[in-house]
Amino acid sequence: MPGPEDASTSGSSLPEPTKPKTFKELGLIDPLLEALNQMNFTKPTDIQLDALPHALEGRDIIGIASTGSGKTAAFALPILQKLWDEPKGLFACVLAPTRELAYQISEQFEALGSAMGVRCAVVIGGMDMPTQQIALAKRPHIIIGTPGRLLDHLETTKGFNLRTLKFLVLDEADRLLNLEFSEAIDKILKLLPKERTTYLYSATMTTKVAKLQRASLTNPIKVEVASKYQTVATLLQYYILMPFIEKQAYFVYLIHSLAGNSIIVFTRTKAEAQFLSIILRVLGFAAVPIHGDMSQSQRLGALSKFKSGSRKILVATDVASRGLDIPSVDVVINYDVPQHSKDYIHRVGRTARAGRAGKSITLVTQYDVELVQRIEDVTGKKMVEYETEAEDIAALKERVEEAARAAKFEVKDAENGKGRGNKRKRDGGGGGRDERDRDDDIVQAGMPLMRKKSKQRR
């Protein structure tokens, strides 16, 4: 099979002036132009400019582009345009590595297809199978799902198959090809019609992605708008060097100094994300965690609170580092330095999106210096030291230690199934107050303590 043609921005043979500049010039139909206008998508991104002409011609696409580049619209628009011409039942399937990304892709399909009456169904783990079976029975145009749950439906849901499918999309393909997904992907590919259009989008062209391309795409054209890992020019990148033993105090100082900003904090483990979010709540900050041990409804609820602004701090594992489009994130804090440079780039890509400014701050202990140097080598940018006040950090230590002890008790209670909320209900007190009420009380009561502490230092 011949290799993919190269349509990257660096290798295009078309003279620049002849390239389309607007969505209309790209040849999109009026219903899509209307939806794009309502969504304030006024100008195509680089990946959209390069991919859409080939996609609208019916070509298979390999799209290599960094996070926040507009990949979803790059594959959704040609699918919806073809659906307008052939409005038949189940039309396209999109596979995504995370549940949150699947919901986000569905929302974008529905928004872009609002003038067409497009119907989507999301099939992911952690949610009720019968409810999803009902949604599939209503003959949606687009199915968006995670590989494992889609395969469950293909094997067990009566009457459901993908034999008439016209489009297959693998989004974040480099992650889809991890060991946890590869077996399900292989089985799904065997159940699909060979006569279909396939789009494969990824941040990187790994050997696994190349292997999948050879197995499932027909004479694809390769569109690449970023040849190496890089961060955007509008991102300010800082570091704070500290002793490991004082890391929590430095972290709380940083959160306190950034109060009022929208912040995502990334941790390495699920337990740490939960623990830090409790510490912050005890200290009066409006924080909410998101990680893999939470139910799907809890994860969606946490995202909703953060997006709405009712919680200003999201403490997350790398489940939130890729794909999620949260427009107004002011600061990304790396509480733990990521082991891989590409994970750093995906994390900090949550801020400074779509031309906006943003900042990232990485907490660096004596054990992390080599990791930071590797990141700087890959990105080609040196982080700048973030100014701190040693006196203010020292004044916070005792309060942070108290909060950490309280957080340990709360985690232990939750593990034993003896949380305070359950005890109130058993004793007949509390009037059925839930976790959200308790969080709000902490937010109301804790901040004055922090302010009082600050005044005492002065």
Short mmCIF file of C-alpha atoms in Angstrom, two decimals, residues 117-298:
data_model
loop_
_atom_site.label_atom_id
_atom_site.label_comp_id
_atom_site.label_asym_id
_atom_site.label_seq_id
_atom_site.Cartn_x
_atom_site.Cartn_y
_atom_site.Cartn_z
CA GLY A 117 -31.12 18.29 13.42
CA VAL A 118 -28.20 15.95 13.93
CA ARG A 119 -28.69 13.25 16.60
CA CYS A 120 -25.78 11.91 18.67
CA ALA A 121 -25.46 9.04 21.14
CA VAL A 122 -22.62 8.77 23.67
CA VAL A 123 -21.64 5.25 24.77
CA ILE A 124 -19.05 5.18 27.55
CA GLY A 125 -18.17 3.13 30.60
CA GLY A 126 -19.42 4.13 34.02
CA MET A 127 -22.93 4.83 32.75
CA ASP A 128 -26.09 2.72 32.53
CA MET A 129 -26.05 0.19 29.64
CA PRO A 130 -29.87 -0.04 29.21
CA THR A 131 -30.15 3.75 28.87
CA GLN A 132 -27.47 3.68 26.18
CA GLN A 133 -29.26 0.81 24.43
CA ILE A 134 -32.41 2.93 24.24
CA ALA A 135 -30.37 5.80 22.75
CA LEU A 136 -28.87 3.46 20.14
CA ALA A 137 -32.33 2.13 19.24
CA LYS A 138 -33.39 5.68 18.28
CA ARG A 139 -31.03 5.50 15.28
CA PRO A 140 -28.60 8.35 15.97
CA HIS A 141 -26.57 9.79 13.11
CA ILE A 142 -23.32 9.93 15.12
CA ILE A 143 -22.07 7.59 17.85
CA ILE A 144 -19.25 8.81 20.09
CA GLY A 145 -17.76 6.35 22.53
CA THR A 146 -14.85 4.77 24.34
CA PRO A 147 -13.61 1.53 22.75
CA GLY A 148 -14.49 -0.86 25.57
CA ARG A 149 -18.11 0.21 25.96
CA LEU A 150 -18.70 0.39 22.19
CA LEU A 151 -17.44 -3.18 21.89
CA ASP A 152 -19.76 -4.23 24.75
CA HIS A 153 -22.73 -2.92 22.76
CA LEU A 154 -21.57 -4.52 19.53
CA GLU A 155 -21.34 -7.88 21.31
CA THR A 156 -24.46 -7.72 23.50
CA THR A 157 -26.99 -5.12 22.30
CA LYS A 158 -29.56 -6.80 20.10
CA GLY A 159 -29.97 -5.29 16.66
CA PHE A 160 -27.00 -2.92 16.98
CA ASN A 161 -24.17 -3.04 14.46
CA LEU A 162 -21.96 -0.72 12.42
CA ARG A 163 -22.36 -2.44 9.04
CA THR A 164 -23.77 0.67 7.32
CA LEU A 165 -21.18 3.05 8.78
CA LYS A 166 -19.77 5.67 6.38
CA PHE A 167 -17.17 7.37 8.63
CA LEU A 168 -14.83 6.23 11.40
CA VAL A 169 -12.81 8.71 13.48
CA LEU A 170 -10.07 7.82 15.95
CA ASP A 171 -9.42 10.93 18.03
CA GLU A 172 -6.29 11.16 20.20
CA ALA A 173 -5.15 8.01 18.37
CA ASP A 174 -1.81 7.84 20.18
CA ARG A 175 -3.71 7.30 23.44
CA LEU A 176 -6.26 4.95 21.89
CA LEU A 177 -3.42 2.59 21.00
CA ASN A 178 -2.32 2.08 24.61
CA LEU A 179 -2.54 -1.49 25.88
CA GLU A 180 -5.85 -0.85 27.65
CA PHE A 181 -7.58 -0.05 24.34
CA SER A 182 -5.66 -1.95 21.65
CA GLU A 183 -7.54 -5.26 21.93
CA ALA A 184 -10.96 -3.56 21.76
CA ILE A 185 -9.83 -1.41 18.80
CA ASP A 186 -8.70 -4.51 16.88
CA LYS A 187 -12.06 -6.23 17.44
CA ILE A 188 -14.06 -3.13 16.46
CA LEU A 189 -12.11 -2.68 13.21
CA LYS A 190 -13.02 -6.23 12.17
CA LEU A 191 -16.73 -5.40 12.56
CA LEU A 192 -16.67 -2.30 10.34
CA PRO A 193 -17.35 -2.09 6.60
CA LYS A 194 -14.21 -1.83 4.47
CA GLU A 195 -15.89 0.79 2.27
CA ARG A 196 -15.74 3.76 4.59
CA THR A 197 -13.90 7.03 5.13
CA THR A 198 -11.48 7.04 8.07
CA TYR A 199 -9.96 9.99 9.94
CA LEU A 200 -7.09 9.40 12.35
CA TYR A 201 -6.15 12.39 14.52
CA SER A 202 -3.24 12.42 16.93
CA ALA A 203 -0.83 14.78 18.65
CA THR A 204 2.09 12.60 17.58
CA MET A 205 2.92 10.13 14.82
CA THR A 206 4.12 7.18 16.91
CA THR A 207 5.03 3.77 15.49
CA LYS A 208 1.71 2.42 16.81
CA VAL A 209 -0.22 5.16 15.02
CA ALA A 210 1.69 4.40 11.81
CA LYS A 211 0.83 0.72 12.17
CA LEU A 212 -2.87 1.51 12.65
CA GLN A 213 -2.77 3.83 9.64
CA ARG A 214 -1.51 1.00 7.44
CA ALA A 215 -4.16 -1.36 8.78
CA SER A 216 -7.27 0.80 8.58
CA LEU A 217 -6.82 3.71 6.13
CA THR A 218 -6.89 3.65 2.34
CA ASN A 219 -4.33 5.86 0.55
CA PRO A 220 -4.60 8.55 3.25
CA ILE A 221 -3.30 12.08 3.01
CA LYS A 222 -1.21 13.28 5.93
CA VAL A 223 -1.90 16.75 7.32
CA GLU A 224 0.64 17.96 9.86
CA VAL A 225 0.65 21.44 11.34
CA ALA A 226 3.18 20.88 14.13
CA SER A 227 6.34 18.94 13.40
CA LYS A 228 7.49 18.73 17.03
CA TYR A 229 6.23 19.18 20.55
CA GLN A 230 5.89 22.82 21.38
CA THR A 231 4.02 25.24 23.63
CA VAL A 232 2.20 28.32 22.37
CA ALA A 233 3.87 31.73 22.36
CA THR A 234 1.19 33.27 24.63
CA LEU A 235 2.00 30.86 27.48
CA LEU A 236 4.23 32.16 30.31
CA GLN A 237 6.08 29.22 31.90
CA TYR A 238 7.36 29.44 35.48
CA TYR A 239 8.91 27.13 38.07
CA ILE A 240 9.26 27.25 41.86
CA LEU A 241 12.20 25.41 43.44
CA MET A 242 11.55 24.08 46.96
CA PRO A 243 12.49 21.35 49.44
CA PHE A 244 10.23 18.31 49.06
CA ILE A 245 9.24 18.46 52.73
CA GLU A 246 7.76 21.96 52.26
CA LYS A 247 5.91 21.24 49.01
CA GLN A 248 2.38 21.50 50.42
CA ALA A 249 3.11 24.86 52.08
CA TYR A 250 4.52 26.27 48.85
CA PHE A 251 1.50 24.95 46.97
CA VAL A 252 -1.02 26.59 49.31
CA TYR A 253 0.96 29.84 49.21
CA LEU A 254 0.78 29.73 45.41
CA ILE A 255 -2.98 29.06 45.40
CA HIS A 256 -3.46 31.90 47.90
CA SER A 257 -1.40 34.33 45.78
CA LEU A 258 -3.46 33.42 42.69
CA ALA A 259 -6.87 33.69 44.41
CA GLY A 260 -9.61 34.69 41.99
CA ASN A 261 -8.01 32.98 38.98
CA SER A 262 -9.36 29.89 37.25
CA ILE A 263 -6.77 27.19 38.03
CA ILE A 264 -6.19 23.56 37.05
CA VAL A 265 -3.81 21.66 39.33
CA PHE A 266 -2.29 18.45 37.92
CA THR A 267 -1.14 15.60 40.15
CA ARG A 268 0.44 12.24 39.34
CA THR A 269 -1.99 10.01 41.24
CA LYS A 270 -5.73 9.80 41.93
CA ALA A 271 -5.16 9.66 45.69
CA GLU A 272 -3.10 12.85 45.60
CA ALA A 273 -5.73 14.70 43.55
CA GLN A 274 -8.37 13.77 46.12
CA PHE A 275 -6.12 14.63 49.07
CA LEU A 276 -5.05 18.06 47.76
CA SER A 277 -8.63 19.03 46.91
CA ILE A 278 -9.66 18.29 50.51
CA ILE A 279 -6.75 20.33 51.89
CA LEU A 280 -7.79 23.28 49.73
CA ARG A 281 -11.44 23.00 50.78
CA VAL A 282 -10.45 22.86 54.47
CA LEU A 283 -8.44 26.04 53.93
CA GLY A 284 -11.39 27.74 52.31
CA PHE A 285 -10.67 27.49 48.59
CA ALA A 286 -13.40 26.51 46.13
CA ALA A 287 -11.72 23.34 44.84
CA VAL A 288 -13.13 20.20 43.25
CA PRO A 289 -11.25 17.01 42.18
CA ILE A 290 -11.53 14.94 39.01
CA HIS A 291 -9.88 11.53 38.64
CA GLY A 292 -10.50 7.96 37.57
CA ASP A 293 -11.85 6.69 40.91
CA MET A 294 -14.86 9.03 40.69
CA SER A 295 -18.11 7.91 39.05
CA GLN A 296 -18.93 9.36 35.65
CA SER A 297 -21.69 11.56 37.08
CA GLN A 298 -19.24 12.89 39.70
#
